[in-house]
Structures are given as structure tokens and as C-alpha cells.
XYZ file of C-alpha atoms in Angstrom:
769
model
C 225.032 176.933 141.952
C 224.286 174.669 138.972
C 226.289 174.943 135.801
C 224.507 176.280 132.733
C 226.437 173.962 130.485
C 223.958 171.333 129.218
C 224.771 167.675 129.745
C 226.125 165.670 126.835
C 223.736 163.401 124.957
C 224.494 159.737 124.476
C 227.314 159.468 121.919
C 228.347 163.137 122.232
C 232.087 163.756 122.625
C 233.559 166.291 125.030
C 233.917 169.715 123.557
C 230.964 169.300 121.287
C 228.483 170.931 123.600
C 225.612 172.655 121.842
C 226.750 175.920 120.266
C 223.163 177.084 120.099
C 223.075 177.068 123.918
C 226.267 179.175 124.044
C 224.673 181.462 121.446
C 221.756 181.951 123.770
C 224.151 183.002 126.558
C 225.732 185.613 124.336
C 222.378 187.183 123.636
C 221.515 187.483 127.291
C 221.521 191.023 128.610
C 221.254 190.088 132.238
C 221.369 186.881 134.171
C 220.013 186.336 137.643
C 221.300 183.139 139.121
C 220.097 181.652 142.339
C 219.903 178.309 144.018
C 216.544 177.706 142.409
C 215.297 178.764 138.989
C 217.399 180.849 136.661
C 215.755 183.895 135.089
C 217.306 185.471 132.049
C 216.309 188.835 130.648
C 216.728 188.582 126.928
C 217.340 191.103 124.234
C 214.642 192.115 121.893
C 214.871 190.404 118.542
C 212.667 190.032 115.509
C 212.147 187.487 112.804
C 209.794 186.611 110.036
C 208.911 183.464 108.120
C 206.418 182.243 105.543
C 205.872 178.495 105.679
C 207.322 177.018 108.825
C 208.875 177.877 112.143
C 210.127 181.426 112.365
C 211.373 183.752 115.067
C 214.073 186.065 116.126
C 216.435 186.612 118.989
C 216.008 185.039 122.304
C 212.237 184.758 122.203
C 211.459 183.759 118.683
C 208.029 183.835 117.119
C 206.461 180.903 115.299
C 203.772 181.652 112.752
C 202.669 181.979 109.196
C 203.322 185.681 108.760
C 206.279 186.400 111.000
C 206.519 188.099 114.394
C 208.735 189.792 116.919
C 210.552 188.068 119.721
C 212.186 188.902 122.988
C 211.345 188.615 126.645
C 212.181 186.583 129.697
C 213.046 182.881 129.652
C 212.845 181.052 132.948
C 214.937 177.919 133.369
C 214.079 175.282 135.933
C 216.788 173.587 137.912
C 219.200 171.786 135.620
C 218.620 168.069 135.123
C 220.107 165.275 133.068
C 217.611 166.082 130.302
C 218.853 169.626 130.000
C 217.062 172.890 130.682
C 213.443 173.472 129.714
C 212.787 176.895 128.290
C 209.580 178.791 129.111
C 208.581 182.396 128.974
C 206.505 185.021 127.238
C 207.883 184.269 123.771
C 205.544 184.128 120.794
C 205.046 180.312 120.966
C 202.535 179.641 123.693
C 200.873 183.043 123.775
C 197.703 181.737 122.110
C 198.144 183.834 118.971
C 199.060 182.349 115.595
C 202.098 184.317 114.486
C 205.087 184.086 112.269
C 205.764 180.561 111.113
C 203.709 178.866 113.793
C 201.581 175.972 112.617
C 199.530 176.203 115.787
C 199.469 177.937 119.173
C 197.272 176.458 121.858
C 198.432 178.851 124.579
C 201.163 176.682 126.065
C 204.548 175.251 125.232
C 203.865 171.652 126.193
C 204.173 168.808 123.735
C 201.772 165.900 123.408
C 198.574 167.966 123.377
C 198.423 168.583 119.645
C 200.701 171.588 119.449
C 204.264 170.968 120.593
C 206.564 173.208 122.534
C 207.834 174.926 119.387
C 204.283 175.380 118.024
C 204.485 172.696 115.380
C 201.236 170.779 114.726
C 201.372 167.225 115.990
C 200.041 164.386 113.839
C 196.454 163.207 114.326
C 195.417 166.556 115.818
C 193.464 169.522 114.633
C 194.060 172.959 116.151
C 191.188 174.919 114.705
C 191.333 178.013 116.913
C 194.475 179.635 118.361
C 194.541 179.771 122.119
C 192.132 176.845 122.436
C 192.981 173.231 123.141
C 193.648 171.149 120.047
C 191.341 168.312 119.092
C 192.791 164.836 119.199
C 191.598 163.132 116.034
C 193.171 159.875 117.136
C 190.095 159.072 119.135
C 188.572 155.700 118.422
C 184.972 155.972 117.388
C 184.976 159.431 115.833
C 184.911 158.051 112.293
C 188.296 159.540 111.363
C 190.991 157.021 110.489
C 194.253 158.274 111.935
C 197.759 156.921 111.587
C 197.553 154.956 114.817
C 194.278 153.164 113.879
C 193.518 150.223 111.622
C 189.825 151.064 111.294
C 187.275 153.502 112.682
C 183.609 152.765 112.001
C 182.298 155.620 114.131
C 181.789 153.716 117.390
C 183.685 151.954 120.147
C 181.694 148.745 120.033
C 183.399 145.503 119.103
C 181.918 142.592 117.178
C 180.742 144.753 114.275
C 183.886 144.468 112.169
C 186.082 147.097 113.839
C 187.380 146.356 117.321
C 186.396 148.521 120.273
C 189.845 150.172 120.289
C 189.990 150.660 116.518
C 193.217 148.717 116.392
C 191.930 145.632 114.542
C 189.663 144.883 111.601
C 187.888 141.821 112.922
C 188.003 138.530 111.089
C 185.413 138.150 108.379
C 184.884 141.882 107.826
C 186.140 144.558 105.512
C 186.359 148.129 106.801
C 187.098 150.028 103.652
C 185.699 153.460 104.405
C 186.495 155.433 107.580
C 183.400 156.419 109.523
C 181.248 153.832 107.725
C 180.050 150.468 109.035
C 182.228 147.478 108.301
C 180.584 144.826 106.130
C 180.890 141.037 106.089
C 183.336 139.919 103.462
C 181.591 137.053 101.692
C 184.107 134.591 100.315
C 186.906 135.109 102.830
C 186.133 131.845 104.612
C 185.005 133.469 107.858
C 181.301 133.505 108.691
C 180.396 136.935 110.025
C 177.515 139.368 110.320
C 174.385 138.202 108.530
C 176.210 135.468 106.600
C 174.592 132.051 106.919
C 177.796 130.437 105.659
C 181.169 131.284 104.126
C 183.036 128.557 102.278
C 185.917 130.732 101.133
C 184.612 131.581 97.658
C 181.834 133.535 95.949
C 180.640 130.717 93.689
C 177.095 129.384 93.831
C 175.819 125.806 93.535
C 178.408 124.487 96.005
C 176.293 124.753 99.139
C 177.046 128.376 100.019
C 175.843 130.912 97.463
C 177.602 133.980 96.072
C 175.753 135.968 98.761
C 176.858 133.540 101.494
C 173.388 132.029 101.839
C 172.795 128.320 102.447
C 171.583 126.552 99.305
C 168.861 123.927 99.058
C 170.270 120.409 99.091
C 173.326 121.300 101.147
C 174.505 121.640 104.718
C 177.513 123.616 105.914
C 179.685 122.959 108.953
C 180.020 126.442 110.415
C 182.346 125.257 113.178
C 185.202 125.278 110.673
C 186.738 128.207 108.824
C 186.186 128.242 105.953
C 182.849 126.496 106.302
C 182.802 123.086 104.646
C 179.622 122.393 102.700
C 178.371 119.063 101.441
C 175.176 117.665 100.046
C 172.582 116.618 102.556
C 171.686 112.934 102.599
C 168.058 112.726 101.594
C 166.562 110.688 102.970
C 168.346 109.662 106.122
C 165.635 110.525 108.606
C 167.555 113.591 109.849
C 166.434 117.108 108.912
C 169.559 119.168 108.317
C 170.939 122.031 106.261
C 168.320 123.575 104.008
C 166.040 120.529 104.198
C 162.443 121.344 104.973
C 161.750 117.762 106.055
C 163.236 114.267 106.014
C 160.846 111.339 106.419
C 163.404 108.646 105.683
C 162.168 107.721 102.179
C 162.375 108.933 98.587
C 158.695 108.518 97.846
C 157.068 111.799 96.757
C 153.464 112.815 97.387
C 153.596 111.833 101.080
C 154.227 115.320 102.454
C 158.005 115.270 101.986
C 159.516 115.358 98.506
C 162.427 113.427 97.053
C 164.604 116.480 97.783
C 163.422 116.613 101.406
C 161.297 119.688 100.834
C 157.825 120.131 102.278
C 154.941 119.275 99.943
C 151.543 120.998 100.105
C 148.703 119.183 101.855
C 145.835 118.736 99.379
C 143.466 116.666 101.510
C 140.994 119.536 101.898
C 139.024 121.653 99.441
C 142.261 123.301 98.372
C 145.893 122.634 99.132
C 147.399 124.232 102.194
C 150.944 125.481 101.942
C 153.557 125.674 104.664
C 156.297 128.229 104.819
C 159.311 126.545 103.277
C 157.564 124.467 100.598
C 158.467 126.921 97.814
C 154.859 127.799 96.951
C 153.755 131.350 97.651
C 150.274 131.011 99.094
C 149.043 133.839 101.301
C 152.723 134.534 101.913
C 154.988 137.352 100.848
C 157.672 134.924 99.690
C 158.829 131.317 99.932
C 162.404 130.400 99.089
C 162.101 126.724 99.975
C 163.427 126.961 103.516
C 162.359 128.244 106.899
C 165.564 130.190 107.583
C 165.786 133.936 108.044
C 168.454 136.461 107.074
C 168.323 135.537 103.382
C 165.592 137.923 102.281
C 162.651 135.636 103.049
C 162.142 135.237 106.781
C 161.358 132.118 108.796
C 157.670 133.036 108.577
C 157.864 133.761 104.815
C 157.854 137.533 104.964
C 160.092 139.726 102.849
C 162.845 141.114 105.050
C 163.798 144.781 105.006
C 166.334 145.626 102.327
C 165.421 142.766 99.973
C 163.326 142.235 96.863
C 161.837 138.771 96.444
C 160.342 137.459 93.202
C 159.574 134.166 91.523
C 162.024 134.004 88.631
C 161.141 132.396 85.296
C 161.639 128.658 85.248
C 164.236 128.843 82.498
C 164.802 126.217 79.815
C 163.499 123.287 81.828
C 161.290 122.343 84.713
C 161.081 118.993 86.488
C 157.990 117.361 87.909
C 158.031 114.487 90.416
C 156.891 111.147 89.033
C 156.538 107.570 90.304
C 156.947 104.655 87.896
C 155.548 101.230 88.856
C 156.772 98.198 86.938
C 154.434 95.203 86.472
C 154.942 91.764 84.999
C 153.002 90.510 82.011
C 149.464 89.398 82.954
C 150.017 89.990 86.670
C 147.458 91.323 87.084
C 145.686 90.306 83.878
C 145.078 93.994 83.147
C 148.563 94.080 81.564
C 149.082 92.320 78.227
C 145.425 91.432 77.948
C 146.000 90.281 74.316
C 143.224 92.423 72.879
C 143.007 94.562 69.806
C 143.579 98.175 70.714
C 141.333 101.000 69.651
C 142.120 104.168 67.743
C 140.057 106.128 70.250
C 139.950 106.489 74.024
C 137.486 104.472 76.125
C 135.627 106.965 78.261
C 134.246 106.327 81.711
C 136.756 103.782 83.003
C 137.381 105.864 86.144
C 135.017 107.781 88.372
C 134.942 111.612 88.159
C 136.496 112.021 91.625
C 139.623 110.645 93.259
C 139.212 108.537 96.399
C 140.300 109.576 99.893
C 143.864 108.506 99.083
C 143.955 110.667 95.976
C 143.803 107.649 93.605
C 141.449 107.005 90.617
C 138.560 104.554 91.131
C 137.507 101.899 88.546
C 133.863 102.098 87.427
C 133.811 98.407 86.411
C 132.720 99.026 82.823
C 133.061 95.822 80.788
C 135.126 97.065 77.819
C 138.000 98.381 79.894
C 139.971 95.080 79.866
C 140.485 95.417 83.626
C 139.963 92.336 85.808
C 138.510 93.977 88.914
C 138.486 97.074 91.128
C 141.051 95.277 93.308
C 143.487 94.761 90.437
C 142.997 98.347 89.267
C 143.673 99.504 92.837
C 147.201 98.107 92.482
C 148.049 100.268 89.478
C 148.970 103.369 91.500
C 149.771 101.834 94.873
C 152.994 100.121 95.902
C 152.139 96.427 96.154
C 154.749 93.853 97.181
C 155.127 91.072 94.623
C 152.863 92.838 92.133
C 154.815 95.947 91.208
C 158.070 97.765 91.858
C 157.991 101.541 92.403
C 160.715 103.973 91.372
C 160.579 107.668 92.254
C 162.044 109.931 89.599
C 161.749 113.286 87.855
C 160.234 113.988 84.464
C 162.042 116.806 82.710
C 159.904 119.197 80.678
C 161.465 121.526 78.125
C 160.447 125.063 77.183
C 158.782 124.954 73.774
C 159.190 128.649 73.007
C 155.452 129.266 73.372
C 155.296 129.723 77.125
C 154.780 126.018 77.822
C 156.889 123.073 78.994
C 156.741 119.608 77.441
C 158.532 116.259 77.643
C 160.630 115.267 74.634
C 162.256 112.257 73.089
C 165.929 113.232 73.433
C 167.826 113.359 76.745
C 168.902 116.918 75.996
C 165.511 118.136 74.821
C 165.808 116.935 71.238
C 162.444 116.673 69.506
C 161.242 113.477 67.900
C 161.712 113.709 64.171
C 158.495 112.832 62.322
C 159.939 110.116 60.171
C 159.420 107.991 57.124
C 161.279 104.842 56.195
C 162.952 104.428 52.836
C 162.879 100.642 52.450
C 165.029 100.341 49.330
C 168.003 102.590 48.730
C 170.421 100.173 47.106
C 172.361 96.963 47.598
C 175.610 96.538 49.454
C 178.456 96.255 46.969
C 176.554 98.109 44.248
C 176.758 101.651 45.636
C 177.073 104.720 43.456
C 180.511 106.262 43.945
C 180.947 104.085 47.058
C 178.276 106.091 48.959
C 175.971 104.170 51.380
C 172.216 104.235 50.615
C 172.872 104.730 46.901
C 172.552 102.350 43.947
C 174.643 102.352 40.814
C 171.535 101.694 38.731
C 169.446 104.520 40.281
C 168.166 107.549 38.454
C 170.706 110.197 37.546
C 170.528 113.082 35.081
C 172.816 111.086 32.820
C 170.586 108.011 33.092
C 167.041 109.415 33.320
C 165.466 106.113 32.364
C 166.637 104.477 35.595
C 164.202 104.214 38.548
C 164.500 106.394 41.620
C 165.208 104.655 44.931
C 163.069 105.255 47.993
C 165.833 107.484 49.383
C 165.658 109.666 46.285
C 161.890 109.909 46.572
C 162.173 111.052 50.214
C 164.708 113.682 49.286
C 162.444 114.951 46.513
C 159.890 115.678 49.264
C 162.457 117.767 51.134
C 162.938 115.240 53.910
C 166.255 115.025 55.762
C 167.994 111.683 56.164
C 168.433 110.767 59.833
C 170.252 107.462 59.427
C 171.188 104.900 56.797
C 171.495 101.235 57.696
C 171.740 97.764 56.168
C 169.151 95.051 56.581
C 169.827 91.701 54.934
C 172.241 93.334 52.493
C 169.796 96.022 51.431
C 170.247 99.710 52.281
C 167.362 101.282 54.185
C 167.100 104.780 55.637
C 165.043 106.869 58.020
C 164.030 110.386 56.967
C 162.684 113.297 59.012
C 159.870 115.604 58.002
C 160.324 117.845 61.055
C 160.432 117.747 64.867
C 157.521 117.269 67.292
C 157.176 117.224 71.073
C 156.333 114.227 73.213
C 157.915 110.779 73.108
C 156.696 107.890 70.908
C 159.222 105.583 72.600
C 158.365 106.209 76.242
C 160.118 103.423 78.136
C 161.362 104.822 81.467
C 161.795 101.418 83.217
C 163.872 99.478 80.701
C 166.491 98.825 83.369
C 164.103 97.910 86.185
C 165.152 94.396 87.346
C 161.610 93.520 88.485
C 160.616 92.364 84.979
C 163.976 92.341 83.243
C 163.203 89.186 81.240
C 160.127 90.626 79.560
C 161.740 92.978 77.034
C 159.984 93.209 73.689
C 160.455 95.023 70.355
C 158.760 98.415 70.105
C 157.179 100.113 67.123
C 156.744 103.787 66.340
C 153.026 104.365 65.771
C 151.936 105.331 62.275
C 148.476 106.408 63.278
C 147.289 109.054 63.626
C 149.283 109.936 60.545
C 151.494 112.955 61.067
C 151.785 112.600 64.828
C 155.054 110.660 64.755
C 155.150 109.280 61.210
C 154.424 110.674 57.758
C 152.778 107.406 56.715
C 150.770 104.643 58.378
C 153.833 102.423 58.530
C 154.794 101.241 62.032
C 158.601 100.800 61.962
C 160.458 99.096 64.783
C 162.880 100.985 66.988
C 166.349 100.087 65.730
C 169.904 101.140 66.477
C 172.317 102.737 64.007
C 173.136 99.315 62.606
C 169.516 98.400 62.057
C 169.284 96.033 65.030
C 165.898 95.935 66.710
C 165.930 97.411 70.223
C 164.022 95.783 73.090
C 162.003 97.626 75.737
C 160.131 96.997 78.982
C 156.332 97.319 78.733
C 153.626 96.914 81.419
C 154.092 99.903 83.742
C 152.240 102.909 85.135
C 153.285 106.450 85.997
C 151.914 108.991 88.436
C 152.681 112.716 88.269
C 151.508 115.274 90.811
C 152.097 118.967 90.447
C 150.970 121.981 92.442
C 150.101 125.423 91.169
C 148.473 128.608 92.382
C 145.319 129.498 90.466
C 145.050 133.194 89.706
C 141.936 134.721 88.201
C 142.457 136.157 84.741
C 145.253 133.747 83.843
C 144.907 130.904 81.381
C 146.457 127.506 82.018
C 146.681 124.998 79.170
C 147.548 121.311 79.453
C 148.111 119.056 76.421
C 148.485 115.277 76.538
C 149.086 112.246 74.360
C 148.448 108.811 75.805
C 149.195 105.271 74.640
C 147.612 103.620 76.556
C 145.540 105.113 79.426
C 145.940 108.731 80.587
C 143.686 110.428 83.143
C 144.188 113.970 84.381
C 142.609 115.166 87.636
C 142.607 118.796 88.760
C 141.505 119.508 92.313
C 140.525 115.814 92.516
C 138.132 116.242 89.544
C 138.535 114.340 86.259
C 139.586 116.892 83.644
C 141.008 114.764 80.794
C 139.860 111.187 80.000
C 142.093 109.212 77.606
C 141.473 105.778 79.137
C 141.730 102.388 77.488
C 144.122 100.334 75.370
C 144.591 102.364 72.216
C 146.990 103.970 69.787
C 148.214 107.479 70.634
C 145.284 109.753 71.462
C 145.543 113.488 72.100
C 143.646 115.484 74.700
C 143.865 118.894 76.364
C 142.200 121.225 78.849
C 142.308 124.971 79.277
C 141.752 126.346 82.764
C 140.285 129.831 82.779
C 137.589 131.747 84.616
C 134.918 129.597 82.936
C 136.328 126.106 83.472
C 137.684 126.842 86.948
C 134.168 126.921 88.372
C 133.451 123.393 87.167
C 136.571 122.215 88.988
C 135.592 123.995 92.227
C 138.634 126.254 91.949
C 138.815 129.666 93.544
C 141.409 132.367 92.871
C 144.555 132.604 94.983
C 144.354 129.000 96.161
C 146.810 126.198 95.451
C 145.516 123.115 93.632
C 146.983 119.801 92.608
C 147.196 118.347 89.117
C 147.468 114.561 89.158
C 148.257 112.711 85.925
C 147.881 108.903 85.854
C 149.215 106.914 82.894
C 149.397 103.175 82.068
C 151.233 101.228 79.371
C 149.331 97.966 79.174
C 150.092 96.318 75.846
C 152.881 95.954 73.322
C 154.084 97.116 70.925
C 153.857 100.899 71.301
C 154.271 103.353 74.168
C 153.707 107.077 73.641
C 153.404 109.851 76.196
C 153.217 113.620 76.037
C 152.716 116.008 78.972
C 152.525 119.750 78.347
C 152.062 122.326 81.092
C 151.711 126.071 80.649
C 150.937 128.995 82.914
C 152.628 127.337 85.858
C 155.559 128.656 87.845
C 156.733 126.711 90.862
C 160.200 128.209 90.963
C 161.394 129.036 94.465
C 161.271 132.673 95.483
C 164.574 134.380 94.761
C 165.589 137.242 97.044
C 168.234 139.843 96.210
C 169.285 142.999 98.058
C 167.337 146.104 97.006
C 169.858 148.820 96.249
C 168.245 152.183 96.779
C 165.827 151.401 99.609
C 168.093 152.798 102.310
C 168.633 149.444 104.041
C 172.051 147.766 103.861
C 171.904 143.962 103.677
C 173.919 140.969 102.400
C 176.811 142.035 100.181
C 175.791 145.698 100.031
C 178.464 147.928 101.510
C 176.020 150.767 101.893
C 172.593 151.960 100.868
C 171.756 155.634 101.155
C 168.485 155.475 99.249
C 167.457 156.819 95.860
C 165.831 160.130 96.933
C 162.448 158.440 97.467
C 163.314 157.243 100.972
C 164.832 158.990 103.970
C 168.604 159.152 103.777
C 170.155 157.191 106.682
C 172.074 159.245 109.221
C 175.332 157.550 108.217
C 175.063 158.842 104.638
C 176.098 162.237 103.218
C 173.224 162.035 100.731
C 171.337 159.673 98.403
C 173.178 157.056 96.371
C 175.385 158.798 93.831
C 178.246 157.642 91.650
C 180.032 160.999 91.971
C 180.006 161.747 95.712
C 183.260 161.144 97.579
C 182.628 159.144 100.725
C 179.111 158.439 99.519
C 177.348 155.325 98.280
C 177.130 154.525 94.572
C 174.020 153.452 92.708
C 175.373 149.892 92.980
C 175.448 150.137 96.775
C 179.218 150.080 97.103
C 181.219 152.924 98.590
C 182.201 155.352 95.875
C 185.363 157.426 96.011
C 186.979 156.374 99.249
C 190.346 155.885 100.876
C 191.654 152.590 99.541
C 190.224 152.638 96.021
C 193.636 153.413 94.509
C 192.554 156.829 93.213
C 193.586 160.080 94.860
C 190.343 161.961 95.264
C 188.459 164.028 97.824
C 190.646 165.102 100.745
C 193.218 162.337 100.216
C 196.940 163.082 100.147
C 197.641 159.732 98.504
C 195.969 156.414 97.777
C 197.923 153.266 96.983
C 194.893 151.009 97.149
C 195.587 147.670 98.798
C 199.116 148.786 99.617
C 197.907 151.504 101.979
C 199.387 150.964 105.396
C 202.044 148.534 104.148
C 204.618 150.984 102.766
C 206.476 153.479 104.896
C 208.849 156.310 104.189
C 208.852 158.329 101.001
C 206.109 157.176 98.616
C 204.175 155.275 101.256
C 200.550 155.928 102.123
C 198.770 155.316 105.404
C 195.467 153.522 105.897
C 193.961 156.995 106.208
C 195.278 158.054 102.786
C 197.792 160.454 104.224
C 201.442 160.378 103.255
C 203.295 157.903 105.454
C 205.076 159.776 108.186
C 208.677 159.358 109.186
C 211.356 161.442 110.797
C 212.306 163.949 108.150
C 208.963 164.247 106.376
C 207.995 167.546 107.971
C 205.107 166.010 109.948
C 205.441 166.005 113.689
C 204.373 162.541 114.947
C 204.531 162.715 118.711
C 202.804 159.336 118.923
C 205.959 157.943 117.324
C 208.290 159.726 119.717
C 209.118 162.755 117.586
C 209.684 166.068 119.378
C 209.974 168.044 116.156
C 210.270 167.591 112.396
C 211.438 170.257 109.952
C 211.912 167.792 107.088
C 215.118 168.323 105.135
C 216.205 170.993 107.589
C 216.518 168.515 110.465
C 220.070 168.651 111.848
C 220.898 171.857 110.007
C 221.716 175.184 111.624
C 218.942 177.629 110.900
C 218.649 181.340 111.296
C 215.752 183.076 112.962
C 213.743 182.678 109.707
C 214.406 178.943 109.743
C 216.633 179.131 106.729
C 219.962 177.267 106.634
C 222.717 179.564 107.829
C 226.357 179.547 108.844
C 225.996 182.628 111.010
C 227.279 182.331 114.495
C 223.803 182.839 115.928
C 222.210 180.005 113.900
C 220.835 177.043 115.859
C 219.870 173.423 115.284
C 216.216 173.555 116.214
C 215.565 169.883 115.389
C 218.183 167.171 115.014
C 218.290 164.202 112.620
C 216.415 162.055 115.147
C 213.535 164.565 115.333
C 214.491 165.610 118.846
C 214.767 169.185 120.133
C 218.344 169.635 121.334
C 218.673 170.844 124.950
C 219.048 174.583 125.438
C 217.416 175.710 122.222
C 215.999 179.251 122.394
C 212.496 179.515 120.922
């Protein structure tokens, strides 16, 4: 026969056997002892409770409203773990009674409802007598205390691992049951990200949306990705380059930035996907990559909105400058008297097969031959030196873009020269550009200086300088566009020894000067500046002609300027002359004469030549054109989640995705906001919805009292009143752990009180339930 005295636990001293087990023996009315199981017929007892475990007598009841106990407890053969108590007591009968938190019809632990009918963590026991539901099941969209994430599936590689134990590198899994999203800026390329350089700044190769930027390449084999500028040209197409032909010459199919140029050899230009021009395409962002809103075949991808943004304050057009030496060919510095008007008919009305103007051989053009003219806009060894560059045009506030005199878009000040403003050493009150004998109110008989006369006209002094001991000054009557000192090749070494003084043209009056005087370009000290003459420039620009729109081009040339549109001569300002203005307006009427049809791309080619000292003026104005690359951004509200959107549940006009509780709303817990980020959710630092707590980023890092789990439930620990069997707990009555309790689970010193749950959240052996 086995002894009924339970074995001592580790650390238990002799004589300290469990009194609650002895108490159980006292209550027994009859004991049948055999070599096998021990059956005990217990007395009838009763007990009631309100909030926790309750019961009475030998067969206590556990429930919310109390219950009666009593019955038979069958003990298995004694073992080192102590006796296991079973029987027809209230716990395990499938009815929720007394202080029971659950009753699944058995008294086994580990299935959601433990052997004393206390609800185990991560379980839901919705219906008494039925098996409990294990919420700690990866893929059910419920984040439980033993999971790091749960995105509603058991598939890895989407941000949450297949076992829900790990949030995968590069992802953020902020909302249980919702898809994880790539975390742009964390340095790990994931999901739809084309790159991730560890930040959310743009213009460094990887944009704020983790898209590859034009002009850069990113090494995605490293984390974070390292981005650097592509070498254009180096003959290798890489990064966001659309092409790389090994040279910096534009207008040959591949631009200076290694982007594809339209082919304009036919009746209209043809455009390839990736050249930045939207022609019979839905979009064109300047590359042939997908996943960034504009696909590899230039179609708008689902979830994105693609538009051509305004050009902004500036636009740049490609230009080639060709430097010539004086009189080589003789077309440059022909030593002739220039005209005040353009010489018409120098070039034929159509460009040749190479897209270059053709000389008509008229006699008053001061051009030696068709052969010499053919060198003007072609690279010719020993005759010219070509430099590819960009001409910056500035917004003029009237919907047009124009080149200007200043490097930062400063307008040329229409100026007048005050030639006598005083003598050095005889200033008035020691002020430069004054004269002690000039007119003053006190001396009205004195003569006014030229500076005083300019100021009487309301002009503003730009600079005062000395020349041979006499003060002179330059005054401004207002700002104008264009550049009367257009010398882009001053530093070209090809003709470095041929620098000459330059004058600002005084005719036509009012264009750059208020008088017909032609002052020299001087520095702040009055020293004459030298410039490089004898050069040509070639600009080519592409635009899409749309019916109903008006396109206006304005020009000033000194000397020759010819403008061709769709290979047809549109503006003729040829010849050696002072500044001459010209313009063309393209509309439904003029487009027909240029063989232009709506929705086609056409080329504007502007050819200029500076052939004779001492002036060089140039003005190029474009309006109605927009060659900005297509810009694609996620469309919040279309029901498709892309890029940095965490979610997109639509805006009531589209079908709500199955993963969404409803359309985008800023007030719905667990829903998607109108900014396509998860709204109230576990981890936002605000206790809302069904949350017990929310410590924001600290969720899951703090344990014990005050801590909060990743699932926004109070962090569990032995003594918190939550039974966590996955952490080895057998029971947990909170502050009552280790205390003797009566049948109503209230602390008691009565002789029949028992310790139902010790300080280590274990059920002591021999406890009667």
C-alpha cells in the first residue's frame, strides 16, 4: 500500500508537508484503499465566489457566480510528482460555474483551460464544454505573447517569418493581421524597393521612396546600399542610364546625361520608353525600370499616379559651342560694316539630311563658300573646337523661360553711363561720384553732374568707378531678359590669344541701353574686360505639339540666328548685324505650314553665330514647353498598396480590399487612414480599441508591472493574475499566490484553508479542487 503523504518538493524541510493535503484527509468520509487507484468519497460542501476561483469542500466549484461542491475524487498511484486529483467536481464538468474563468469539460492543463479552470494565456474559451481556441497560432492575424509578428499567413519572405517569430530584415510589421511593409530608409532593400541607402533623403541616388534616381547607380549587394553618380560617358550603361555611347556630345541619340534622345530623322520624332518624353505612352520617367510607378514599357503601374510636374524656376536645354579662330574660315572677322537689320535668305528653308542648315550662296552674306559654312555646325579638326554644355533658362513669370545675363538669373540692367560725376580729391563730403562744386540747394547756380542728371530721371546707380582721375558711373533704368554680353567660350584654349574688348550695344535704343552710346564692358574698377569672339552655338529641343495650345518663341541675335521647327525655317535673323529681335507663335494656324500634326513630338533647332567684334548678344525664350520627366507617386485611396503606403483601403469609390475593415478613415481602429498609414493600432503609443496598454516603441521590451507586450496586452509574469502555461505557469491568482485561501478564494487562517497556487505559480500537490 502506498502512503498518502505527498513527497516533499525541492527545498522543503521535513515536517512541512502540505497542510492542505491533510485538510483534505480530514474531510474524507470514507476511504477505499487498494493496490491500485485510491477512491475517496467526499463530503458535500458548497462555496461561492464573484471574480476568480471559488468552491467549497472537497469538490470545489470554479465559476463566476458560485456553485456547490462535493463528490468522488480518484487518485492515481502515487508518484514523485504527487497525486493528481480527478472526479466529478465542478471544474471539468463543462459548465461555467462559481468563479471559473473557463470550463472545457476536462481538468487537463495546456489546452486553454487549466486543471483548476483558470483561462490560459493566448487562448479563447468561447463556449463552456467545448475545446478552447488557441490564439497563439501563427497566421491567424492575432499577435499573441509568444509571437513577434502575425501578418495573417504562414508564408515567409513577406516581412513576417513563416513561424511568426521574426520580423524579417527590411520590413516593419506594425499592425497585427495586416501585411508587413518595406521600411524605406533602414538600409535593407526589401519588397518593391529598388534601393535602400539607409536614409529617406532624395538627390543622393536613392529617393525618399527608395527609387533609383537618374544619374546614379546603387550597389545593392551591400546593406545599406551604397549609391554613387554614374560615370557618363564611360561606354557602360548602368544605374538609371538610358544609354551610354562613350561621348558627351548631345544630339547623337544619347544625351550628355546618358539619357535616350528622340529620333527626329522621319516626318516626326519617334520617342523611346525611357527618354522622358511622353509620346503615345502613359508615362515616361526617364528610365526603363519598373516598380517605380512607370513600368519598363512606360505604362502607369497599379496604385500610382503619374504626371509631368511643372518645370519650376529653371529649365536647361542642351547646347554645343564651337570655337573658331579669327578669319579661319574667313567667315569670322570678315572686317565688314554690320547692318542694323537681318540679312534674309542666307540659309535654305529646310535642313539637310544631317539636320544642319544649308548656305544659299547669296553674295551679301560675307560667307566664303558652302564648304566653309558647312564647318560652322560640324566638329572639324583644326578649324573649330566643340564644347557640349547646358543653357539655363529662367522662368520670367509669364509662363515662359528665357536666358539671362546673371549666373543666378539676374536680369541685365538697361543702363546709361554718367561720364562726369566729379574729380578724385574734390568729392563732396568725401563721397565717391560727387563733386564739391556740383549743384546743391545751397548753391543752385552750380551745374549738375551727369550722376545728378541720371538720378533726376529716377535711374539707380549700379556702380561708380574712376577713369583717368574722373568719376564715372553706370545707372540702371530697369531689368531686361537676354544677354548683351554673351561670351560662353572665354576660357576655351583653342583661341585663347584672341580676346578682345566688348561693347554693350546702344542700338536699338532701349534694348540694352537708354541711349545710343556703346560702352565697353568694364570691371568694378573701370578696367576693360576682354572676351572671346568667333564662335557658334547649336541648341536642339524636343516638345510634344498639342492642338489648341500656343507655343511662343522669342529671340535676339547678334550676329546670325536661325530657328528651325520640324526641319523648317521658322525664324530668319541671319547676317552680321546689331541685335535684332524675332519671334514665332506656333498655333493651329502656323502648325500646318510647318507640317506639324497634333500629339507628335517635334524638334526645335536654334543655330547662332558670333562672327565679328565688338558685340555679342543672344536671347532665347521658350514657352508652352514641358519636358520634365514624369513623376509618379502612390495614389492613396485607390485600394492598391504600393511604395511607402502601409495600407490602402480605398475611398468608397473602389472595392474595399479583403484585408481592410472598411474604406480609408482617420477614426477607425485597425483601419487605414486617409494618408494610407495604419490608424489606431497596437504600437502607436495610444491606448485605444481593444488594447490593454500601449507603450509605443517600448512594447515587448518591458516586462513585469507596467510593461506591455507586442500585442498591447499587459506584460505577463507570475503574480499578475494571468495564467501563462506557455511560460510554465500552472496557476496564477495574482497577489493571492502563496496565501491560504478559503473556499471562496479569500485569504483565511481557518484550518481548512489551502494554498491553491504558490509563489512560483505552481499548484501544490494534493490540492482539493
